[in-house]
Coordinates of C-alpha atoms in Angstrom, one line a residue:
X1 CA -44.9 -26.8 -65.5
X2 CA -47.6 -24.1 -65.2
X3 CA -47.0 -20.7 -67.3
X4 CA -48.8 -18.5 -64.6
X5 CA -45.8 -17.7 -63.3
X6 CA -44.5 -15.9 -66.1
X7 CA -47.5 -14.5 -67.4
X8 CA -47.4 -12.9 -63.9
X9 CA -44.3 -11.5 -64.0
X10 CA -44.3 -10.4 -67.8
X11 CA -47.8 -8.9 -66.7
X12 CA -45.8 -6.9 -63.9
X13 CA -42.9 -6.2 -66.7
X14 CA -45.1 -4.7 -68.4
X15 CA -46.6 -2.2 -65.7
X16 CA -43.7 -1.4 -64.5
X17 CA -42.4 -0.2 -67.6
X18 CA -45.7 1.7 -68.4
X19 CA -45.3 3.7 -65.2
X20 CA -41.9 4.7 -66.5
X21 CA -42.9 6.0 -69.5
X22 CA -45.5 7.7 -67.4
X23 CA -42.5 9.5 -65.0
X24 CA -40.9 10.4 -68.2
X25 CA -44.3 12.6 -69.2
X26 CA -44.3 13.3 -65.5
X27 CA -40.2 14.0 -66.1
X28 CA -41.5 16.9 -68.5
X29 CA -43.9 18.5 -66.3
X30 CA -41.5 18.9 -63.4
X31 CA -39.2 20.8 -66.1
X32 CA -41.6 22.8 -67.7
X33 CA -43.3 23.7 -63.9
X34 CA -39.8 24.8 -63.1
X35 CA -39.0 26.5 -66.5
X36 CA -41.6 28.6 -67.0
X37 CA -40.8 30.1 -63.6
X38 CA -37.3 31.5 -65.1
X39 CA -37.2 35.1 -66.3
X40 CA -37.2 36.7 -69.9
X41 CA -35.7 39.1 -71.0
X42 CA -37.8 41.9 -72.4
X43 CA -35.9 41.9 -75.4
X44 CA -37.2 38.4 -76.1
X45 CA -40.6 38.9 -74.6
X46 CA -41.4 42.0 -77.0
X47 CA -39.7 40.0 -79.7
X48 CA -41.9 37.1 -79.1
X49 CA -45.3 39.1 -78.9
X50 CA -43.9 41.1 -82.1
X51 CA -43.5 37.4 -83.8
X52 CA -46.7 36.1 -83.0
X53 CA -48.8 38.7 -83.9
X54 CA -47.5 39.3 -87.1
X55 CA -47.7 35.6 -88.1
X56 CA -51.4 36.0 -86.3
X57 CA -52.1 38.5 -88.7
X58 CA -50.7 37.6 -91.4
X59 CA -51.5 34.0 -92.2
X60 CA -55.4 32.2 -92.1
X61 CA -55.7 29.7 -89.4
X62 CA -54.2 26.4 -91.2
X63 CA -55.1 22.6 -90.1
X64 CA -52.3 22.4 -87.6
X65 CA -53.0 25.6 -85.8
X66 CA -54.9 25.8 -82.0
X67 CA -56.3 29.1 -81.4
X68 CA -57.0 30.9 -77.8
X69 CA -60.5 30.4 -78.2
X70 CA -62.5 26.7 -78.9
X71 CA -64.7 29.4 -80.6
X72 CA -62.7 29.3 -83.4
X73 CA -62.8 25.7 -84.3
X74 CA -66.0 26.4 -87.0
X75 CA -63.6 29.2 -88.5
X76 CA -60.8 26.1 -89.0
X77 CA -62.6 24.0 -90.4
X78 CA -64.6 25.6 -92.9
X79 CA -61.2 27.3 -93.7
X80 CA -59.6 23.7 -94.6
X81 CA -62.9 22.8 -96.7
X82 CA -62.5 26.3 -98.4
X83 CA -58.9 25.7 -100.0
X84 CA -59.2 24.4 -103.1
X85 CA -55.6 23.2 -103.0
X86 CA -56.1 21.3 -99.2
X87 CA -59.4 19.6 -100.0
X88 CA -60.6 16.7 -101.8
X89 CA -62.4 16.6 -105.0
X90 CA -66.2 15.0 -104.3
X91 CA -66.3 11.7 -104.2
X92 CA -62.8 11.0 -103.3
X93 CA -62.9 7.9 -100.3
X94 CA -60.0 7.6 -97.6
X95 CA -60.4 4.6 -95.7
X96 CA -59.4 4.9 -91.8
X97 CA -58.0 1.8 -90.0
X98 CA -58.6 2.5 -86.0
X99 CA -60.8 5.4 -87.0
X100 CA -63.0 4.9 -83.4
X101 CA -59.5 5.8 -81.8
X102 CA -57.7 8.7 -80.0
X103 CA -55.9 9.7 -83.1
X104 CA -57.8 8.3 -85.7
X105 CA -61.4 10.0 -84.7
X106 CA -59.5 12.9 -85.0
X107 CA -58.2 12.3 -88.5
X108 CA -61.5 10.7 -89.6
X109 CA -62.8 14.3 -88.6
X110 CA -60.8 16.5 -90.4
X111 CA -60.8 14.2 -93.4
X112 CA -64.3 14.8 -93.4
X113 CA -63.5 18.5 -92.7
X114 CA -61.7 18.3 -95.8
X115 CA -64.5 17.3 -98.4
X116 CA -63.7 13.6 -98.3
X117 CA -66.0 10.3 -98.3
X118 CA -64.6 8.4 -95.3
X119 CA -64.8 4.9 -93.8
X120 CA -63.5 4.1 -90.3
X121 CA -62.4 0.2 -89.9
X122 CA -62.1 -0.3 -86.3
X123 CA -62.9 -3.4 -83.4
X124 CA -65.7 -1.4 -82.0
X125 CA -66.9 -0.4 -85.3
X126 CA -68.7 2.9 -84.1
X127 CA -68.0 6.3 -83.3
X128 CA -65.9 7.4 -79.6
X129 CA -68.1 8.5 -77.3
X130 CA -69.4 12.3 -77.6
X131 CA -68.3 12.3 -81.1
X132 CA -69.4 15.6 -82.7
X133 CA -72.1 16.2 -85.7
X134 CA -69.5 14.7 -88.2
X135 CA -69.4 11.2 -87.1
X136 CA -72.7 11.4 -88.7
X137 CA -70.8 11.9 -92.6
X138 CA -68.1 8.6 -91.8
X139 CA -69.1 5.4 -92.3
X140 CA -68.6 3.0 -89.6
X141 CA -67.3 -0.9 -90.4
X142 CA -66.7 -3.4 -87.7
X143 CA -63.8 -5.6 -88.4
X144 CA -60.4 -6.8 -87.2
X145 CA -57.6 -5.8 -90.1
X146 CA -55.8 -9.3 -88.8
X147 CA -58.8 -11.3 -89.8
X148 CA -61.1 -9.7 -92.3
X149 CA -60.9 -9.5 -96.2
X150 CA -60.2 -5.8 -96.8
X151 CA -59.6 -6.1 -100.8
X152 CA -63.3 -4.9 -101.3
X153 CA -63.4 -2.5 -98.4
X154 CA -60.3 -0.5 -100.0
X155 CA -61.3 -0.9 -103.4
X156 CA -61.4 2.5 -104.9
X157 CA -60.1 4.0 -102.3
X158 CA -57.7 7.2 -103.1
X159 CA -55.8 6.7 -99.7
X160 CA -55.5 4.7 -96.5
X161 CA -54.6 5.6 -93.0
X162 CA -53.0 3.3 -90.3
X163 CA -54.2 4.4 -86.7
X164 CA -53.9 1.2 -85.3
X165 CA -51.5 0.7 -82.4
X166 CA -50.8 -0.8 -78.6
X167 CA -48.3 -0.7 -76.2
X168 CA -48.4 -3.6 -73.5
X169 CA -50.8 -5.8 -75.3
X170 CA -50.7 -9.6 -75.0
X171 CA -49.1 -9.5 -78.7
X172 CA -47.7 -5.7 -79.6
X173 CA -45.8 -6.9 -82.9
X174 CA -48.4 -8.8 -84.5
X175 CA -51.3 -5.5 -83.5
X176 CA -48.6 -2.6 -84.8
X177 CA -46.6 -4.8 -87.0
X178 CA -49.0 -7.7 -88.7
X179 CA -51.6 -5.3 -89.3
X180 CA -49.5 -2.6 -91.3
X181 CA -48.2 -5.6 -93.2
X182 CA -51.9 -6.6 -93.7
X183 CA -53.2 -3.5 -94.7
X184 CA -50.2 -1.9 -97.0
X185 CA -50.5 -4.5 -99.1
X186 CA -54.1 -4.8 -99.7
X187 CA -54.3 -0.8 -100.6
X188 CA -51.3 -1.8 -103.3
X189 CA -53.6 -4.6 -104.6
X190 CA -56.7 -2.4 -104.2
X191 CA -55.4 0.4 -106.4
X192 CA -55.2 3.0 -103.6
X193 CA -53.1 6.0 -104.6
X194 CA -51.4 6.6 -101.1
X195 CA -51.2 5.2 -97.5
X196 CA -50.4 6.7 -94.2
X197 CA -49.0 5.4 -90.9
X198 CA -49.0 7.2 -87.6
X199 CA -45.7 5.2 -85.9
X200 CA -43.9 6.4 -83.2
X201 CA -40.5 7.9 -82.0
X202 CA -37.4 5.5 -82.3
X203 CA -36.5 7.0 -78.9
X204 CA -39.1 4.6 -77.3
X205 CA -36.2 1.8 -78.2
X206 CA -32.9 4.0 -77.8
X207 CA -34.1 5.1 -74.3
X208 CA -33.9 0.9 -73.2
X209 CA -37.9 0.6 -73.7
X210 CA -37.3 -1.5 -76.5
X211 CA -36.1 -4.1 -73.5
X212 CA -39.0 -3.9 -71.5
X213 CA -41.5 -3.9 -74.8
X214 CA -39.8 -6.0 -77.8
X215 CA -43.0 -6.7 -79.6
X216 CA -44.0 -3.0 -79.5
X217 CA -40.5 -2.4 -81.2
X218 CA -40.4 -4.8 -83.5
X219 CA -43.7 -4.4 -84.7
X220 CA -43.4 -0.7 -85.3
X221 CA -40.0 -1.4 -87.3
X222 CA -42.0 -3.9 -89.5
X223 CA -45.0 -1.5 -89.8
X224 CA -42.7 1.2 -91.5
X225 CA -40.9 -1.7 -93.2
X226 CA -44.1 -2.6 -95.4
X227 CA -45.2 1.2 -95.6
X228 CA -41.8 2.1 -97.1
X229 CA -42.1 -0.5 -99.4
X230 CA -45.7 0.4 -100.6
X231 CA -45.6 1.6 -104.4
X232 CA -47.5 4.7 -104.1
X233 CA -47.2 7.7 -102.2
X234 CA -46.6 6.9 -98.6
X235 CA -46.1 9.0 -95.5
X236 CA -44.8 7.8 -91.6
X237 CA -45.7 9.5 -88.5
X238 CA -43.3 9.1 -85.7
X239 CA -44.7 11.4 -82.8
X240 CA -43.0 11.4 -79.4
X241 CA -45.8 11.6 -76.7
X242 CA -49.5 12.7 -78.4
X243 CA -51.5 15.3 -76.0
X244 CA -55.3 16.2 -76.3
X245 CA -58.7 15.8 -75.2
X246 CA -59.5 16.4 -71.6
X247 CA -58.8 13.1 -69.7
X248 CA -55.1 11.9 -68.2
X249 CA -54.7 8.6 -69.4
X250 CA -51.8 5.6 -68.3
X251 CA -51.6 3.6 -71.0
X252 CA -51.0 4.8 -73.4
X253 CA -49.8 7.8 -71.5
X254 CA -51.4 10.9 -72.1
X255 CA -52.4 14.2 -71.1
X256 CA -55.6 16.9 -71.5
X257 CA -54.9 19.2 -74.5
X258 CA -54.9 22.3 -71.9
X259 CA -51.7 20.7 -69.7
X260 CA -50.1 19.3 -72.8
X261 CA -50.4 22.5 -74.6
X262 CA -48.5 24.0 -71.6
X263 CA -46.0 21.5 -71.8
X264 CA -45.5 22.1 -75.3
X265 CA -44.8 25.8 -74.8
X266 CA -42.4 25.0 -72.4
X267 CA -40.3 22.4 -74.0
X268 CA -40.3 24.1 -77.3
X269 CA -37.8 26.9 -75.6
X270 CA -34.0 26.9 -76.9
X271 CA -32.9 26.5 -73.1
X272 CA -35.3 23.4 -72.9
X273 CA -34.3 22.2 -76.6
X274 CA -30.4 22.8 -75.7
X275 CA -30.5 20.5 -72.7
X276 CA -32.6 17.8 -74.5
X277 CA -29.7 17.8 -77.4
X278 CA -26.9 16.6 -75.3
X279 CA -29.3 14.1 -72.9
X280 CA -29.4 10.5 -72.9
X281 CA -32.2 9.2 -74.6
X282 CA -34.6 8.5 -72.0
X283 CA -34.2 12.1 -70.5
X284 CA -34.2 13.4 -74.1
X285 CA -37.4 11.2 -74.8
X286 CA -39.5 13.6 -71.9
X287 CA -37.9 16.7 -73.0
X288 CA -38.8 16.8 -76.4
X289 CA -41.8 18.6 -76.9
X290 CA -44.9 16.4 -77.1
X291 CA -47.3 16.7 -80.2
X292 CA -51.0 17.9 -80.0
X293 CA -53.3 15.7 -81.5
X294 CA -54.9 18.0 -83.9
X295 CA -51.7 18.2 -85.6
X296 CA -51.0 14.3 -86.0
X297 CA -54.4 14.4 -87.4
X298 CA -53.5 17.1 -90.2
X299 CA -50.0 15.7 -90.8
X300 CA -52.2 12.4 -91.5
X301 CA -54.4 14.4 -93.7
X302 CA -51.6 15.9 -95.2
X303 CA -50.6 12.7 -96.1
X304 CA -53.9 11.5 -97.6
X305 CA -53.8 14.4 -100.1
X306 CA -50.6 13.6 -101.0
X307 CA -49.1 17.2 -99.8
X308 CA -46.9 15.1 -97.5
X309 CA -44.6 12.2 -98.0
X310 CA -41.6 10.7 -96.7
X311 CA -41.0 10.4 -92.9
X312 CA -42.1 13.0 -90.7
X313 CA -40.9 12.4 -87.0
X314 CA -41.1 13.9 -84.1
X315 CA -42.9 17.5 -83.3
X316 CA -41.7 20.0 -85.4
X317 CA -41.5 17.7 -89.1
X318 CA -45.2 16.9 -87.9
X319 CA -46.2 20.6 -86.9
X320 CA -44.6 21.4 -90.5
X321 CA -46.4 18.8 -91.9
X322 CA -49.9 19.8 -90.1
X323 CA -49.8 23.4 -92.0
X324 CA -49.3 22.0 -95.5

């Protein structure tokens, strides 16, 4: 009997239940579009503005921070290269697995940001496109983490960081779940000090997804399975939706840093926070307040230094774990 037929339908499966994960970003835009037309008191505006500018003047930009203007960026940066208790010592090499990525060319950047020597493992082996001066300081290794021999590649290594991830691939378990496996335990046998995985929510399988993507579940389960059990320092990721850059994206679904940043003001709210408490967790899922990108990248970096360990998951453990 010929398989097209179910290829076909687990094909349409598999759209179908990427579109919903798309209305449940789109779920969190209708709210915030709506929210942010309520009033505010004045009490709590003038308390807010009071808030924020003394925590503006207060405290130096830190890694997980987004300023007003992309003016400040230079300021950040050379800010997290400046602290001698955030940076690494020369000569220290963190090896990035998906580095060419969404998330991980952010980390690879403010990794190298932070003083380190840093090499991105990745399919496409190079750089995304418009990558900034930086790219120039990583170094750049083709290979496939399922297939390739990475004892010599992590050897000496201080840490490693997992960026490697699908949803509504041909195989999701084996690329989230195999490759974790993989890599944990050839950092262990390479020496490396600590290892890093960005995961994902659990609410992708207590809102039902789990049904339409088992593989994607499964694997992420096994991924923090063989992180947990790696013998040095080890920190998990478990972001809800990731925002950033300036392009809308399906799968996996994302959103430009400007509209997510909107989003995330709006969802942060106690009104918006109250309602997502009590929701079912699909509804709960779009209401939580997504993460910007920037600050998965400085949780991750966190992690690599070793300020972080321990499970960090969903926006605010990762915001607090961007500004350590």
């Amino acid at each position: 009997l010929s398989m097209r037929p179910h290829r076909r339908i687990a094909g349409t499966r598999r759209r179908a239940a990427l579109g919903l994960l798309a209305c449940a970003v789109a779920s969190a835009f209708i709210a915030s579009a709506f929210l942010s037309g309520l009033p505010t008191s004045q009490t709590q505006t003038e308390a807010s503005t009071a808030t924020s500018q003394a925590v503006t003047s207060a405290a130096p930009p830190g890694p997980g921070r987004r300023q007003a203007s992309l003016s400040l960026l230079p300021s950040l940066l050379t800010w997290a290269v400046a602290g001698s208790d955030s940076a690494f010592a020369a000569g220290e090499r963190v090896v990035v697995l998906g580095g060419s990525g969404f998330i991980g060319s952010r980390i690879c950047e403010r990794l190298v940001a932070s003083g380190a020597s840093v090499t991105s493992i990745s399919r496409t082996g190079g750089p995304p496109e418009g990558a900034g001066p930086w790219a120039s300081q990583v170094t750049w290794s083709r290979g496939d983490v399922l297939s390739m021999d990475l004892s010599e590649t992590l050897r000496g290594a201080t840490a490693v960081v997992s960026a490697i991830g699908a949803i509504g691939s041909s195989d999701d378990e084996t690329t989230n779940g195999a490759t974790a496996e993989l890599a944990a335990k050839a950092a262990a046998s390479a020496g490396a000090g600590r290892f890093v995985l960005v995961s994902a929510t659990p609410l992708v399988a207590d809102a039902g997804l789990g049904g339409l993507f088992p593989g994607y579940v499964a694997g992420k389960k096994r991924a923090e399975a063989a992180v947990k059990a790696f013998p040095g320092s080890w920190t998990v990721l478990q972001p809800t939706f990731v925002f950033g850059g300036d392009a809308f994206v399906l799968n996996p679904p994302r959103v430009t840093e400007s509209y997510g940043a909107m989003v995330e003001k709006v969802l942060e709210t106690g009104p918006v926070r109250g309602i997502a408490s009590v929701s079912p967790a699909f509804l709960k899922l779009a209401l939580l307040p997504p993460s910007f990108v920037d600050d998965v990248a400085a949780a991750a970096v966190a992690g690599a230094l070793g300020k972080a360990s321990g499970v960090y998951s969903g926006h605010d453990d990762i915001s607090s774990a961007a500004r350590l």
